[in-house]
Amino acid sequence: MPSLVICIADAVVAAIKAEPLKLDAVRAYRPEFELPELKTLRVSVVPRGIEITSSGRNANQHDVSIDVAVQKKVDAGDQEELDGLMTVVEKIADCLRLRRLEFSGGSGGAAVWVKTENAPIYSPEHLESKQVFTSVLTLTFRTVR
């Protein structure tokens, strides 16, 4: 039986793969790629953390954080391509904002979107040293059980 964090990460992958985004997202523990592998857009969903607090006598609130990394090898001077990748990141954030994720693993249930963070917007270090655009969204979803 998968953990709650894995169930929610898998639901994020499914949401990114579905309409309207239709991106090829995968769940990973270490989203590390060789430069040739980054010639195509990579979207990695990585479990980040969980915060559990009391929500009453017999229930706990679980706030699950999931990272969504968007990576692609680019020409660092190609503003049009970089703008397009920033748009992809924004579309992923928009698609998951206010989303209720249904999941069947573990004890099953649903998790609702709480917040999205994207700071920094992209990694200047990756762009300068590796010519790789990297942006990471941190999404938080809440469930009570």
PDB file of C-alpha atoms in Angstrom:
ATOM      1  CA  MET A   1       0.000   0.000   0.000  1.00  0.00           C
ATOM      2  CA  PRO A   2       1.694   3.286  -1.084  1.00  0.00           C
ATOM      3  CA  SER A   3       2.204   6.101   1.376  1.00  0.00           C
ATOM      4  CA  LEU A   4      -0.017   9.179   1.366  1.00  0.00           C
ATOM      5  CA  VAL A   5       2.826  11.297  -0.042  1.00  0.00           C
ATOM      6  CA  ILE A   6       3.342   8.877  -2.952  1.00  0.00           C
ATOM      7  CA  CYS A   7      -0.411   8.731  -3.656  1.00  0.00           C
ATOM      8  CA  ILE A   8      -0.593  12.521  -3.869  1.00  0.00           C
ATOM      9  CA  ALA A   9       2.576  12.721  -6.009  1.00  0.00           C
ATOM     10  CA  ASP A  10       1.080  10.158  -8.400  1.00  0.00           C
ATOM     11  CA  ALA A  11      -2.151  12.198  -8.551  1.00  0.00           C
ATOM     12  CA  VAL A  12      -0.077  15.282  -9.462  1.00  0.00           C
ATOM     13  CA  VAL A  13       1.597  13.283 -12.257  1.00  0.00           C
ATOM     14  CA  ALA A  14      -1.814  12.210 -13.549  1.00  0.00           C
ATOM     15  CA  ALA A  15      -3.099  15.811 -13.496  1.00  0.00           C
ATOM     16  CA  ILE A  16      -0.076  17.055 -15.456  1.00  0.00           C
ATOM     17  CA  LYS A  17      -0.443  14.251 -18.029  1.00  0.00           C
ATOM     18  CA  ALA A  18      -4.166  14.931 -18.495  1.00  0.00           C
ATOM     19  CA  GLU A  19      -5.924  17.656 -20.468  1.00  0.00           C
ATOM     20  CA  PRO A  20      -5.185  20.469 -20.994  1.00  0.00           C
ATOM     21  CA  LEU A  21      -1.443  20.111 -20.294  1.00  0.00           C
ATOM     22  CA  LYS A  22      -0.693  16.638 -21.717  1.00  0.00           C
ATOM     23  CA  LEU A  23       2.941  16.857 -20.587  1.00  0.00           C
ATOM     24  CA  ASP A  24       5.054  13.755 -20.073  1.00  0.00           C
ATOM     25  CA  ALA A  25       5.549  13.929 -16.298  1.00  0.00           C
ATOM     26  CA  VAL A  26       7.168  11.213 -14.184  1.00  0.00           C
ATOM     27  CA  ARG A  27       7.478  10.700 -10.451  1.00  0.00           C
ATOM     28  CA  ALA A  28      11.097  10.505  -9.351  1.00  0.00           C
ATOM     29  CA  TYR A  29      13.194  10.573  -6.198  1.00  0.00           C
ATOM     30  CA  ARG A  30      16.233  12.084  -7.940  1.00  0.00           C
ATOM     31  CA  PRO A  31      15.403  14.106 -11.048  1.00  0.00           C
ATOM     32  CA  GLU A  32      18.953  14.130 -12.347  1.00  0.00           C
ATOM     33  CA  PHE A  33      19.600  13.806 -16.056  1.00  0.00           C
ATOM     34  CA  GLU A  34      22.606  13.775 -18.337  1.00  0.00           C
ATOM     35  CA  LEU A  35      22.712  16.812 -20.632  1.00  0.00           C
ATOM     36  CA  PRO A  36      21.768  14.813 -23.780  1.00  0.00           C
ATOM     37  CA  GLU A  37      18.613  13.611 -21.970  1.00  0.00           C
ATOM     38  CA  LEU A  38      17.562  17.233 -21.433  1.00  0.00           C
ATOM     39  CA  LYS A  39      17.286  17.991 -25.141  1.00  0.00           C
ATOM     40  CA  THR A  40      13.610  17.217 -24.627  1.00  0.00           C
ATOM     41  CA  LEU A  41      11.475  18.794 -21.930  1.00  0.00           C
ATOM     42  CA  ARG A  42      11.553  16.900 -18.620  1.00  0.00           C
ATOM     43  CA  VAL A  43       8.838  17.295 -15.979  1.00  0.00           C
ATOM     44  CA  SER A  44       9.675  15.507 -12.730  1.00  0.00           C
ATOM     45  CA  VAL A  45       7.355  15.170  -9.739  1.00  0.00           C
ATOM     46  CA  VAL A  46       9.234  14.668  -6.476  1.00  0.00           C
ATOM     47  CA  PRO A  47       7.743  14.112  -3.006  1.00  0.00           C
ATOM     48  CA  ARG A  48       9.149  16.878  -0.788  1.00  0.00           C
ATOM     49  CA  GLY A  49       7.614  16.708   2.675  1.00  0.00           C
ATOM     50  CA  ILE A  50       4.648  16.310   4.944  1.00  0.00           C
ATOM     51  CA  GLU A  51       3.422  18.304   7.926  1.00  0.00           C
ATOM     52  CA  ILE A  52       0.878  16.629  10.203  1.00  0.00           C
ATOM     53  CA  THR A  53      -1.169  18.606  12.721  1.00  0.00           C
ATOM     54  CA  SER A  54      -4.188  17.856  14.850  1.00  0.00           C
ATOM     55  CA  SER A  55      -7.548  18.547  13.267  1.00  0.00           C
ATOM     56  CA  GLY A  56      -9.796  17.406  16.064  1.00  0.00           C
ATOM     57  CA  ARG A  57     -10.145  14.544  18.473  1.00  0.00           C
ATOM     58  CA  ASN A  58      -9.878  11.730  15.919  1.00  0.00           C
ATOM     59  CA  ALA A  59      -8.395  13.361  12.825  1.00  0.00           C
ATOM     60  CA  ASN A  60      -5.149  14.851  11.612  1.00  0.00           C
ATOM     61  CA  GLN A  61      -4.483  17.394   8.906  1.00  0.00           C
ATOM     62  CA  HIS A  62      -1.771  16.304   6.455  1.00  0.00           C
ATOM     63  CA  ASP A  63      -0.149  19.058   4.372  1.00  0.00           C
ATOM     64  CA  VAL A  64       1.858  17.299   1.665  1.00  0.00           C
ATOM     65  CA  SER A  65       4.472  19.215  -0.351  1.00  0.00           C
ATOM     66  CA  ILE A  66       5.356  18.070  -3.848  1.00  0.00           C
ATOM     67  CA  ASP A  67       8.054  19.559  -6.100  1.00  0.00           C
ATOM     68  CA  VAL A  68       7.457  19.762  -9.838  1.00  0.00           C
ATOM     69  CA  ALA A  69      10.711  20.364 -11.739  1.00  0.00           C
ATOM     70  CA  VAL A  70      10.680  21.611 -15.325  1.00  0.00           C
ATOM     71  CA  GLN A  71      14.033  21.165 -17.090  1.00  0.00           C
ATOM     72  CA  LYS A  72      15.351  21.546 -20.621  1.00  0.00           C
ATOM     73  CA  LYS A  73      18.721  22.180 -22.278  1.00  0.00           C
ATOM     74  CA  VAL A  74      18.539  25.563 -23.994  1.00  0.00           C
ATOM     75  CA  ASP A  75      20.504  28.266 -25.699  1.00  0.00           C
ATOM     76  CA  ALA A  76      20.735  30.707 -22.766  1.00  0.00           C
ATOM     77  CA  GLY A  77      20.439  33.625 -25.188  1.00  0.00           C
ATOM     78  CA  ASP A  78      17.190  32.391 -26.778  1.00  0.00           C
ATOM     79  CA  GLN A  79      14.626  34.614 -25.050  1.00  0.00           C
ATOM     80  CA  GLU A  80      11.751  33.082 -27.012  1.00  0.00           C
ATOM     81  CA  GLU A  81      12.516  29.542 -25.846  1.00  0.00           C
ATOM     82  CA  LEU A  82      13.039  30.695 -22.241  1.00  0.00           C
ATOM     83  CA  ASP A  83       9.750  32.631 -22.352  1.00  0.00           C
ATOM     84  CA  GLY A  84       8.022  29.481 -23.618  1.00  0.00           C
ATOM     85  CA  LEU A  85       9.435  27.414 -20.763  1.00  0.00           C
ATOM     86  CA  MET A  86       8.296  30.020 -18.234  1.00  0.00           C
ATOM     87  CA  THR A  87       4.835  29.729 -19.785  1.00  0.00           C
ATOM     88  CA  VAL A  88       4.917  25.929 -19.319  1.00  0.00           C
ATOM     89  CA  VAL A  89       5.759  26.403 -15.625  1.00  0.00           C
ATOM     90  CA  GLU A  90       2.931  28.905 -15.237  1.00  0.00           C
ATOM     91  CA  LYS A  91       0.460  26.589 -17.014  1.00  0.00           C
ATOM     92  CA  ILE A  92       1.371  23.739 -14.651  1.00  0.00           C
ATOM     93  CA  ALA A  93       0.828  26.035 -11.658  1.00  0.00           C
ATOM     94  CA  ASP A  94      -2.493  27.248 -13.089  1.00  0.00           C
ATOM     95  CA  CYS A  95      -3.672  23.702 -13.815  1.00  0.00           C
ATOM     96  CA  LEU A  96      -3.045  22.557 -10.240  1.00  0.00           C
ATOM     97  CA  ARG A  97      -4.273  25.703  -8.459  1.00  0.00           C
ATOM     98  CA  LEU A  98      -7.587  25.152  -6.667  1.00  0.00           C
ATOM     99  CA  ARG A  99      -7.390  21.479  -7.707  1.00  0.00           C
ATOM    100  CA  ARG A 100      -8.893  18.620  -5.746  1.00  0.00           C
ATOM    101  CA  LEU A 101      -6.797  15.496  -6.302  1.00  0.00           C
ATOM    102  CA  GLU A 102      -8.508  12.133  -5.958  1.00  0.00           C
ATOM    103  CA  PHE A 103      -6.291   9.179  -5.112  1.00  0.00           C
ATOM    104  CA  SER A 104      -6.994   5.500  -4.540  1.00  0.00           C
ATOM    105  CA  GLY A 105      -3.769   4.166  -3.000  1.00  0.00           C
ATOM    106  CA  GLY A 106      -3.262   3.977   0.735  1.00  0.00           C
ATOM    107  CA  SER A 107      -6.596   4.559   2.403  1.00  0.00           C
ATOM    108  CA  GLY A 108      -7.853   6.507  -0.605  1.00  0.00           C
ATOM    109  CA  GLY A 109      -9.417   9.915  -0.505  1.00  0.00           C
ATOM    110  CA  ALA A 110      -8.807  13.403  -1.792  1.00  0.00           C
ATOM    111  CA  ALA A 111      -6.419  16.253  -1.202  1.00  0.00           C
ATOM    112  CA  VAL A 112      -7.103  19.914  -1.919  1.00  0.00           C
ATOM    113  CA  TRP A 113      -4.641  22.522  -3.147  1.00  0.00           C
ATOM    114  CA  VAL A 114      -3.392  24.926  -0.461  1.00  0.00           C
ATOM    115  CA  LYS A 115      -0.585  26.890  -2.113  1.00  0.00           C
ATOM    116  CA  THR A 116       2.050  27.039  -4.835  1.00  0.00           C
ATOM    117  CA  GLU A 117       5.556  28.447  -4.445  1.00  0.00           C
ATOM    118  CA  ASN A 118       8.032  29.161  -7.258  1.00  0.00           C
ATOM    119  CA  ALA A 119      11.060  30.838  -5.720  1.00  0.00           C
ATOM    120  CA  PRO A 120      13.374  31.381  -7.382  1.00  0.00           C
ATOM    121  CA  ILE A 121      11.469  31.402 -10.664  1.00  0.00           C
ATOM    122  CA  TYR A 122      14.352  29.548 -12.345  1.00  0.00           C
ATOM    123  CA  SER A 123      17.933  28.564 -11.507  1.00  0.00           C
ATOM    124  CA  PRO A 124      20.382  31.146 -12.882  1.00  0.00           C
ATOM    125  CA  GLU A 125      23.239  28.785 -11.911  1.00  0.00           C
ATOM    126  CA  HIS A 126      21.915  25.943 -14.090  1.00  0.00           C
ATOM    127  CA  LEU A 127      21.328  28.324 -16.972  1.00  0.00           C
ATOM    128  CA  GLU A 128      24.807  29.832 -16.771  1.00  0.00           C
ATOM    129  CA  SER A 129      26.913  26.755 -16.034  1.00  0.00           C
ATOM    130  CA  LYS A 130      24.976  23.976 -17.820  1.00  0.00           C
ATOM    131  CA  GLN A 131      22.781  25.840 -20.321  1.00  0.00           C
ATOM    132  CA  VAL A 132      19.789  24.155 -18.643  1.00  0.00           C
ATOM    133  CA  PHE A 133      16.536  25.867 -17.779  1.00  0.00           C
ATOM    134  CA  THR A 134      15.387  24.578 -14.379  1.00  0.00           C
ATOM    135  CA  SER A 135      12.304  25.794 -12.547  1.00  0.00           C
ATOM    136  CA  VAL A 136      10.766  24.127  -9.496  1.00  0.00           C
ATOM    137  CA  LEU A 137       7.200  24.578  -8.299  1.00  0.00           C
ATOM    138  CA  THR A 138       6.475  23.508  -4.724  1.00  0.00           C
ATOM    139  CA  LEU A 139       2.819  22.558  -4.399  1.00  0.00           C
ATOM    140  CA  THR A 140       1.077  21.910  -1.097  1.00  0.00           C
ATOM    141  CA  PHE A 141      -2.055  19.765  -0.882  1.00  0.00           C
ATOM    142  CA  ARG A 142      -4.122  19.101   2.254  1.00  0.00           C
ATOM    143  CA  THR A 143      -6.075  16.093   3.365  1.00  0.00           C
ATOM    144  CA  VAL A 144      -7.669  15.227   6.703  1.00  0.00           C
ATOM    145  CA  ARG A 145      -7.799  11.684   7.959  1.00  0.00           C
TER     146      ARG A 145
END
